[in-house]
Amino acid sequence: AQSVTQLDSQVPVFEEAPVELRCNYSSSVSVYLFWYVQYPNQGLQLLLKYLSGSTLVKGINGFEAEFNKSQTSFHLRKPSVHISDTAEYFCAVRDSNYQLIWGAGTKLIIKP
Amino acid sequence: DADVTQTPRNRITKTGKRIMLECSQTKGHDRMYWYRQDPGLGLRLIYYSFDVKDINKGEISDGYSVSRQAQAKFSLSLESAIPNQTALYFCATSGNSYEQYFGPGTRLTVT
């Protein structure tokens, strides 16, 4: 069965500092991985996805993630965060039958 | 206009009442999903539908039912609401890929 682990429930970081949000997965099918962002009082929107090809994936708002098959990880990074990046971030892996399996989420807290 | 809409956006109801949450989409997608979100638990799948005649239970379907009235409409019902169904509910759609598109959510409080 597929699963996703986001080890950090909250990550505080100073504005303009770099950030990494961690995601580890297990999967018995071809790996498709996703990061979604949920801004306060909004629904989820796709940040980036890995389906195949280059292991470094670039997304919206300056975020990127690297697929590491040997470490079964898909960590999300941004070199310099802004106050507007305050949100909850969810990692997901595809299951069979067009479903996604979701991590518990990581709240990114930007300190001024 | 939003591609996936949910009504109502907020609802407070009493224990034992029946309530329906509605979802509509203009993306032309066949696949639709209902999730609930609770703090620290991420998203949990309640029901999903791959077309009008195909309804499937997710991991937490007990206490819920759904209706797929048309390709564009997928409703979630709580037959007899209880306080532990207080949560944020999301509808999502997907096409011929695994990427899902979400509505803005319905915040439900059961007192």
PDB file of C-alpha atoms in Angstrom:
ATOM      1  CA  ALA A   1       0.000   0.000   0.000  1.00  0.00           C
ATOM      2  CA  GLN A   2       1.064   3.554  -0.664  1.00  0.00           C
ATOM      3  CA  SER A   3       1.778   6.015   2.157  1.00  0.00           C
ATOM      4  CA  VAL A   4       3.176   9.499   2.719  1.00  0.00           C
ATOM      5  CA  THR A   5       4.993  10.834   5.762  1.00  0.00           C
ATOM      6  CA  GLN A   6       5.505  14.508   6.456  1.00  0.00           C
ATOM      7  CA  LEU A   7       7.652  14.452   9.564  1.00  0.00           C
ATOM      8  CA  ASP A   8       7.290  18.121  10.489  1.00  0.00           C
ATOM      9  CA  SER A   9       3.866  19.409  11.488  1.00  0.00           C
ATOM     10  CA  GLN A  10       5.204  22.975  11.646  1.00  0.00           C
ATOM     11  CA  VAL A  11       8.299  24.649  10.261  1.00  0.00           C
ATOM     12  CA  PRO A  12       9.107  28.159  11.508  1.00  0.00           C
ATOM     13  CA  VAL A  13      11.560  30.149   9.413  1.00  0.00           C
ATOM     14  CA  PHE A  14      12.650  33.763   9.184  1.00  0.00           C
ATOM     15  CA  GLU A  15      11.600  35.805   6.180  1.00  0.00           C
ATOM     16  CA  GLU A  16      14.134  35.650   3.322  1.00  0.00           C
ATOM     17  CA  ALA A  17      15.711  32.480   4.760  1.00  0.00           C
ATOM     18  CA  PRO A  18      15.719  29.170   2.857  1.00  0.00           C
ATOM     19  CA  VAL A  19      13.287  26.411   3.764  1.00  0.00           C
ATOM     20  CA  GLU A  20      12.931  22.677   3.200  1.00  0.00           C
ATOM     21  CA  LEU A  21       9.727  20.765   3.874  1.00  0.00           C
ATOM     22  CA  ARG A  22      10.269  17.033   4.080  1.00  0.00           C
ATOM     23  CA  CYS A  23       8.191  14.311   2.469  1.00  0.00           C
ATOM     24  CA  ASN A  24       8.886  10.580   2.404  1.00  0.00           C
ATOM     25  CA  TYR A  25       6.725   8.073   0.596  1.00  0.00           C
ATOM     26  CA  SER A  26       6.256   4.379   0.015  1.00  0.00           C
ATOM     27  CA  SER A  27       4.752   3.076  -3.172  1.00  0.00           C
ATOM     28  CA  SER A  28       4.305  -0.227  -4.950  1.00  0.00           C
ATOM     29  CA  VAL A  29       3.204   1.345  -8.224  1.00  0.00           C
ATOM     30  CA  SER A  30       4.894   3.798 -10.587  1.00  0.00           C
ATOM     31  CA  VAL A  31       5.622   6.880  -8.516  1.00  0.00           C
ATOM     32  CA  TYR A  32       3.768  10.076  -9.177  1.00  0.00           C
ATOM     33  CA  LEU A  33       4.297  12.732  -6.500  1.00  0.00           C
ATOM     34  CA  PHE A  34       2.621  16.037  -5.788  1.00  0.00           C
ATOM     35  CA  TRP A  35       2.943  19.055  -3.526  1.00  0.00           C
ATOM     36  CA  TYR A  36      -0.152  21.128  -2.861  1.00  0.00           C
ATOM     37  CA  VAL A  37      -0.447  24.412  -0.955  1.00  0.00           C
ATOM     38  CA  GLN A  38      -3.379  25.589   1.140  1.00  0.00           C
ATOM     39  CA  TYR A  39      -3.443  29.276   1.977  1.00  0.00           C
ATOM     40  CA  PRO A  40      -5.545  30.340   4.989  1.00  0.00           C
ATOM     41  CA  ASN A  41      -9.282  29.862   4.392  1.00  0.00           C
ATOM     42  CA  GLN A  42      -8.774  28.519   0.892  1.00  0.00           C
ATOM     43  CA  GLY A  43      -8.821  25.216  -0.924  1.00  0.00           C
ATOM     44  CA  LEU A  44      -5.748  23.324  -2.057  1.00  0.00           C
ATOM     45  CA  GLN A  45      -3.890  24.206  -5.234  1.00  0.00           C
ATOM     46  CA  LEU A  46      -1.142  22.355  -7.041  1.00  0.00           C
ATOM     47  CA  LEU A  47       2.366  23.637  -6.374  1.00  0.00           C
ATOM     48  CA  LEU A  48       4.313  21.105  -8.464  1.00  0.00           C
ATOM     49  CA  LYS A  49       4.304  17.477  -9.553  1.00  0.00           C
ATOM     50  CA  TYR A  50       6.688  14.706 -10.530  1.00  0.00           C
ATOM     51  CA  LEU A  51       5.460  12.168 -13.060  1.00  0.00           C
ATOM     52  CA  SER A  52       8.681  11.141 -14.819  1.00  0.00           C
ATOM     53  CA  GLY A  53      11.833  12.623 -16.321  1.00  0.00           C
ATOM     54  CA  SER A  54      14.030  15.134 -14.514  1.00  0.00           C
ATOM     55  CA  THR A  55      14.197  14.536 -10.798  1.00  0.00           C
ATOM     56  CA  LEU A  56      14.304  18.264 -10.073  1.00  0.00           C
ATOM     57  CA  VAL A  57      10.869  19.737 -10.497  1.00  0.00           C
ATOM     58  CA  LYS A  58      10.119  23.433 -10.494  1.00  0.00           C
ATOM     59  CA  GLY A  59       6.767  24.795  -9.419  1.00  0.00           C
ATOM     60  CA  ILE A  60       4.954  28.029  -8.874  1.00  0.00           C
ATOM     61  CA  ASN A  61       6.057  30.830  -6.551  1.00  0.00           C
ATOM     62  CA  GLY A  62       9.749  29.842  -6.681  1.00  0.00           C
ATOM     63  CA  PHE A  63       9.332  26.409  -5.094  1.00  0.00           C
ATOM     64  CA  GLU A  64      11.124  23.295  -6.310  1.00  0.00           C
ATOM     65  CA  ALA A  65      11.310  19.675  -5.234  1.00  0.00           C
ATOM     66  CA  GLU A  66      13.696  16.828  -5.878  1.00  0.00           C
ATOM     67  CA  PHE A  67      12.617  13.239  -6.388  1.00  0.00           C
ATOM     68  CA  ASN A  68      15.070  10.856  -4.732  1.00  0.00           C
ATOM     69  CA  LYS A  69      14.187   7.261  -5.500  1.00  0.00           C
ATOM     70  CA  SER A  70      16.848   5.666  -3.295  1.00  0.00           C
ATOM     71  CA  GLN A  71      15.751   7.669  -0.260  1.00  0.00           C
ATOM     72  CA  THR A  72      12.057   7.567  -1.230  1.00  0.00           C
ATOM     73  CA  SER A  73      11.843  11.300  -0.662  1.00  0.00           C
ATOM     74  CA  PHE A  74      10.338  14.301  -2.394  1.00  0.00           C
ATOM     75  CA  HIS A  75      11.399  17.292  -0.314  1.00  0.00           C
ATOM     76  CA  LEU A  76      10.129  20.785  -1.126  1.00  0.00           C
ATOM     77  CA  ARG A  77      12.535  23.727  -1.093  1.00  0.00           C
ATOM     78  CA  LYS A  78      12.563  27.457  -1.564  1.00  0.00           C
ATOM     79  CA  PRO A  79      15.771  29.517  -1.376  1.00  0.00           C
ATOM     80  CA  SER A  80      14.157  32.608   0.152  1.00  0.00           C
ATOM     81  CA  VAL A  81      10.700  32.665   1.710  1.00  0.00           C
ATOM     82  CA  HIS A  82       8.304  35.580   1.870  1.00  0.00           C
ATOM     83  CA  ILE A  83       5.528  36.320   4.314  1.00  0.00           C
ATOM     84  CA  SER A  84       3.062  35.422   1.563  1.00  0.00           C
ATOM     85  CA  ASP A  85       4.334  31.810   1.673  1.00  0.00           C
ATOM     86  CA  THR A  86       2.583  31.327   5.007  1.00  0.00           C
ATOM     87  CA  ALA A  87       0.382  28.314   4.332  1.00  0.00           C
ATOM     88  CA  GLU A  88      -0.007  24.606   4.910  1.00  0.00           C
ATOM     89  CA  TYR A  89       1.762  22.329   2.463  1.00  0.00           C
ATOM     90  CA  PHE A  90       0.652  18.810   1.604  1.00  0.00           C
ATOM     91  CA  CYS A  91       2.619  16.059  -0.092  1.00  0.00           C
ATOM     92  CA  ALA A  92       0.710  13.338  -1.956  1.00  0.00           C
ATOM     93  CA  VAL A  93       1.522  10.139  -3.854  1.00  0.00           C
ATOM     94  CA  ARG A  94      -0.679   8.466  -6.387  1.00  0.00           C
ATOM     95  CA  ASP A  95      -2.453   5.286  -5.475  1.00  0.00           C
ATOM     96  CA  SER A  96      -3.899   2.843  -7.927  1.00  0.00           C
ATOM     97  CA  ASN A  97      -7.284   3.725  -9.331  1.00  0.00           C
ATOM     98  CA  TYR A  98      -6.803   7.489  -9.722  1.00  0.00           C
ATOM     99  CA  GLN A  99      -6.611   8.286  -6.037  1.00  0.00           C
ATOM    100  CA  LEU A 100      -4.065  10.319  -4.109  1.00  0.00           C
ATOM    101  CA  ILE A 101      -2.688   9.374  -0.696  1.00  0.00           C
ATOM    102  CA  TRP A 102      -2.017  12.463   1.418  1.00  0.00           C
ATOM    103  CA  GLY A 103       0.471  13.399   4.070  1.00  0.00           C
ATOM    104  CA  ALA A 104      -0.712  15.081   7.273  1.00  0.00           C
ATOM    105  CA  GLY A 105       0.540  18.489   6.135  1.00  0.00           C
ATOM    106  CA  THR A 106       3.258  20.914   7.244  1.00  0.00           C
ATOM    107  CA  LYS A 107       2.463  24.440   8.340  1.00  0.00           C
ATOM    108  CA  LEU A 108       5.049  26.936   7.170  1.00  0.00           C
ATOM    109  CA  ILE A 109       5.315  29.799   9.637  1.00  0.00           C
ATOM    110  CA  ILE A 110       7.231  32.852   8.468  1.00  0.00           C
ATOM    111  CA  LYS A 111       8.802  34.960  11.199  1.00  0.00           C
ATOM    112  CA  PRO A 112       9.399  38.627  10.377  1.00  0.00           C
TER     113      PRO A 112
ATOM    114  CA  ASP B   1     -15.647  32.068 -12.227  1.00  0.00           C
ATOM    115  CA  ALA B   2     -14.303  29.237 -10.101  1.00  0.00           C
ATOM    116  CA  ASP B   3     -13.993  25.839 -11.790  1.00  0.00           C
ATOM    117  CA  VAL B   4     -15.089  23.913  -8.678  1.00  0.00           C
ATOM    118  CA  THR B   5     -17.702  25.460  -6.409  1.00  0.00           C
ATOM    119  CA  GLN B   6     -19.087  24.291  -3.096  1.00  0.00           C
ATOM    120  CA  THR B   7     -22.220  25.349  -1.241  1.00  0.00           C
ATOM    121  CA  PRO B   8     -22.656  26.291   1.493  1.00  0.00           C
ATOM    122  CA  ARG B   9     -19.271  27.702   2.506  1.00  0.00           C
ATOM    123  CA  ASN B  10     -20.131  27.605   6.175  1.00  0.00           C
ATOM    124  CA  ARG B  11     -22.831  25.718   8.043  1.00  0.00           C
ATOM    125  CA  ILE B  12     -23.744  25.243  11.656  1.00  0.00           C
ATOM    126  CA  THR B  13     -26.212  22.472  12.391  1.00  0.00           C
ATOM    127  CA  LYS B  14     -27.489  20.506  15.346  1.00  0.00           C
ATOM    128  CA  THR B  15     -26.865  16.888  16.245  1.00  0.00           C
ATOM    129  CA  GLY B  16     -29.287  14.565  14.467  1.00  0.00           C
ATOM    130  CA  LYS B  17     -30.082  16.896  11.568  1.00  0.00           C
ATOM    131  CA  ARG B  18     -29.682  15.859   7.954  1.00  0.00           C
ATOM    132  CA  ILE B  19     -27.434  18.082   5.906  1.00  0.00           C
ATOM    133  CA  MET B  20     -26.337  18.150   2.284  1.00  0.00           C
ATOM    134  CA  LEU B  21     -23.168  19.691   0.893  1.00  0.00           C
ATOM    135  CA  GLU B  22     -23.126  20.387  -2.812  1.00  0.00           C
ATOM    136  CA  CYS B  23     -20.317  20.494  -5.344  1.00  0.00           C
ATOM    137  CA  SER B  24     -20.409  21.648  -8.956  1.00  0.00           C
ATOM    138  CA  GLN B  25     -17.644  21.775 -11.543  1.00  0.00           C
ATOM    139  CA  THR B  26     -17.187  23.318 -14.961  1.00  0.00           C
ATOM    140  CA  LYS B  27     -13.951  21.504 -15.822  1.00  0.00           C
ATOM    141  CA  GLY B  28     -15.683  18.677 -17.677  1.00  0.00           C
ATOM    142  CA  HIS B  29     -13.964  16.084 -15.491  1.00  0.00           C
ATOM    143  CA  ASP B  30     -15.430  12.646 -14.947  1.00  0.00           C
ATOM    144  CA  ARG B  31     -13.788  11.959 -11.582  1.00  0.00           C
ATOM    145  CA  MET B  32     -15.028  13.663  -8.419  1.00  0.00           C
ATOM    146  CA  TYR B  33     -14.048  13.235  -4.792  1.00  0.00           C
ATOM    147  CA  TRP B  34     -15.207  14.250  -1.301  1.00  0.00           C
ATOM    148  CA  TYR B  35     -12.632  14.701   1.449  1.00  0.00           C
ATOM    149  CA  ARG B  36     -12.699  15.855   5.019  1.00  0.00           C
ATOM    150  CA  GLN B  37      -9.842  17.756   6.596  1.00  0.00           C
ATOM    151  CA  ASP B  38      -9.125  17.704  10.314  1.00  0.00           C
ATOM    152  CA  PRO B  39      -6.145  19.445  11.940  1.00  0.00           C
ATOM    153  CA  GLY B  40      -3.083  17.190  11.935  1.00  0.00           C
ATOM    154  CA  LEU B  41      -4.779  14.441   9.929  1.00  0.00           C
ATOM    155  CA  GLY B  42      -4.447  15.795   6.414  1.00  0.00           C
ATOM    156  CA  LEU B  43      -7.134  14.876   3.904  1.00  0.00           C
ATOM    157  CA  ARG B  44      -9.193  11.736   4.255  1.00  0.00           C
ATOM    158  CA  LEU B  45     -11.263  10.391   1.397  1.00  0.00           C
ATOM    159  CA  ILE B  46     -14.969   9.920   2.091  1.00  0.00           C
ATOM    160  CA  TYR B  47     -16.368   8.918  -1.318  1.00  0.00           C
ATOM    161  CA  TYR B  48     -15.313   9.125  -4.937  1.00  0.00           C
ATOM    162  CA  SER B  49     -17.045   8.782  -8.276  1.00  0.00           C
ATOM    163  CA  PHE B  50     -15.553   8.072 -11.693  1.00  0.00           C
ATOM    164  CA  ASP B  51     -18.758   8.726 -13.593  1.00  0.00           C
ATOM    165  CA  VAL B  52     -22.465   9.145 -12.953  1.00  0.00           C
ATOM    166  CA  LYS B  53     -23.014   5.413 -12.494  1.00  0.00           C
ATOM    167  CA  ASP B  54     -19.859   4.720 -10.497  1.00  0.00           C
ATOM    168  CA  ILE B  55     -19.760   5.527  -6.758  1.00  0.00           C
ATOM    169  CA  ASN B  56     -17.107   4.175  -4.410  1.00  0.00           C
ATOM    170  CA  LYS B  57     -16.503   4.346  -0.678  1.00  0.00           C
ATOM    171  CA  GLY B  58     -13.322   5.905   0.619  1.00  0.00           C
ATOM    172  CA  GLU B  59     -11.574   5.249   3.900  1.00  0.00           C
ATOM    173  CA  ILE B  60     -14.134   7.047   6.121  1.00  0.00           C
ATOM    174  CA  SER B  61     -17.547   6.620   4.479  1.00  0.00           C
ATOM    175  CA  ASP B  62     -19.507   5.620   7.605  1.00  0.00           C
ATOM    176  CA  GLY B  63     -22.148   8.216   8.440  1.00  0.00           C
ATOM    177  CA  TYR B  64     -22.028   9.749   4.956  1.00  0.00           C
ATOM    178  CA  SER B  65     -23.766   9.172   1.633  1.00  0.00           C
ATOM    179  CA  VAL B  66     -23.333  10.720  -1.806  1.00  0.00           C
ATOM    180  CA  SER B  67     -25.257  11.348  -4.979  1.00  0.00           C
ATOM    181  CA  ARG B  68     -23.837  11.995  -8.453  1.00  0.00           C
ATOM    182  CA  GLN B  69     -26.696  13.817 -10.121  1.00  0.00           C
ATOM    183  CA  ALA B  70     -24.783  14.646 -13.308  1.00  0.00           C
ATOM    184  CA  GLN B  71     -21.231  14.720 -14.556  1.00  0.00           C
ATOM    185  CA  ALA B  72     -20.870  18.190 -13.066  1.00  0.00           C
ATOM    186  CA  LYS B  73     -22.592  17.650  -9.695  1.00  0.00           C
ATOM    187  CA  PHE B  74     -21.624  15.530  -6.700  1.00  0.00           C
ATOM    188  CA  SER B  75     -23.402  15.944  -3.355  1.00  0.00           C
ATOM    189  CA  LEU B  76     -22.421  14.718   0.091  1.00  0.00           C
ATOM    190  CA  SER B  77     -25.049  14.040   2.747  1.00  0.00           C
ATOM    191  CA  LEU B  78     -24.808  13.520   6.466  1.00  0.00           C
ATOM    192  CA  GLU B  79     -27.970  11.587   7.306  1.00  0.00           C
ATOM    193  CA  SER B  80     -27.843  12.309  11.030  1.00  0.00           C
ATOM    194  CA  ALA B  81     -25.066  14.713  11.905  1.00  0.00           C
ATOM    195  CA  ILE B  82     -22.925  14.146  14.999  1.00  0.00           C
ATOM    196  CA  PRO B  83     -20.369  16.476  16.620  1.00  0.00           C
ATOM    197  CA  ASN B  84     -17.328  14.490  15.468  1.00  0.00           C
ATOM    198  CA  GLN B  85     -18.332  15.261  11.886  1.00  0.00           C
ATOM    199  CA  THR B  86     -17.342  18.861  12.553  1.00  0.00           C
ATOM    200  CA  ALA B  87     -14.628  19.460   9.964  1.00  0.00           C
ATOM    201  CA  LEU B  88     -13.657  21.191   6.746  1.00  0.00           C
ATOM    202  CA  TYR B  89     -15.038  19.368   3.703  1.00  0.00           C
ATOM    203  CA  PHE B  90     -13.523  19.587   0.245  1.00  0.00           C
ATOM    204  CA  CYS B  91     -14.749  18.513  -3.142  1.00  0.00           C
ATOM    205  CA  ALA B  92     -12.184  17.787  -5.857  1.00  0.00           C
ATOM    206  CA  THR B  93     -12.178  16.735  -9.499  1.00  0.00           C
ATOM    207  CA  SER B  94      -9.683  15.138 -11.841  1.00  0.00           C
ATOM    208  CA  GLY B  95      -9.496  14.406 -15.538  1.00  0.00           C
ATOM    209  CA  ASN B  96      -7.216  11.983 -17.350  1.00  0.00           C
ATOM    210  CA  SER B  97      -4.401  12.421 -14.864  1.00  0.00           C
ATOM    211  CA  TYR B  98      -3.862  12.162 -11.157  1.00  0.00           C
ATOM    212  CA  GLU B  99      -3.855  15.918 -10.612  1.00  0.00           C
ATOM    213  CA  GLN B 100      -6.848  17.005  -8.557  1.00  0.00           C
ATOM    214  CA  TYR B 101      -8.579  20.389  -8.542  1.00  0.00           C
ATOM    215  CA  PHE B 102     -10.196  21.536  -5.328  1.00  0.00           C
ATOM    216  CA  GLY B 103     -13.167  23.631  -4.373  1.00  0.00           C
ATOM    217  CA  PRO B 104     -12.909  26.298  -1.667  1.00  0.00           C
ATOM    218  CA  GLY B 105     -14.270  24.038   1.064  1.00  0.00           C
ATOM    219  CA  THR B 106     -17.257  23.938   3.391  1.00  0.00           C
ATOM    220  CA  ARG B 107     -16.712  24.518   7.090  1.00  0.00           C
ATOM    221  CA  LEU B 108     -19.272  22.394   8.949  1.00  0.00           C
ATOM    222  CA  THR B 109     -19.940  22.672  12.667  1.00  0.00           C
ATOM    223  CA  VAL B 110     -22.240  20.190  14.388  1.00  0.00           C
ATOM    224  CA  THR B 111     -23.378  21.296  17.848  1.00  0.00           C
TER     225      THR B 111
END
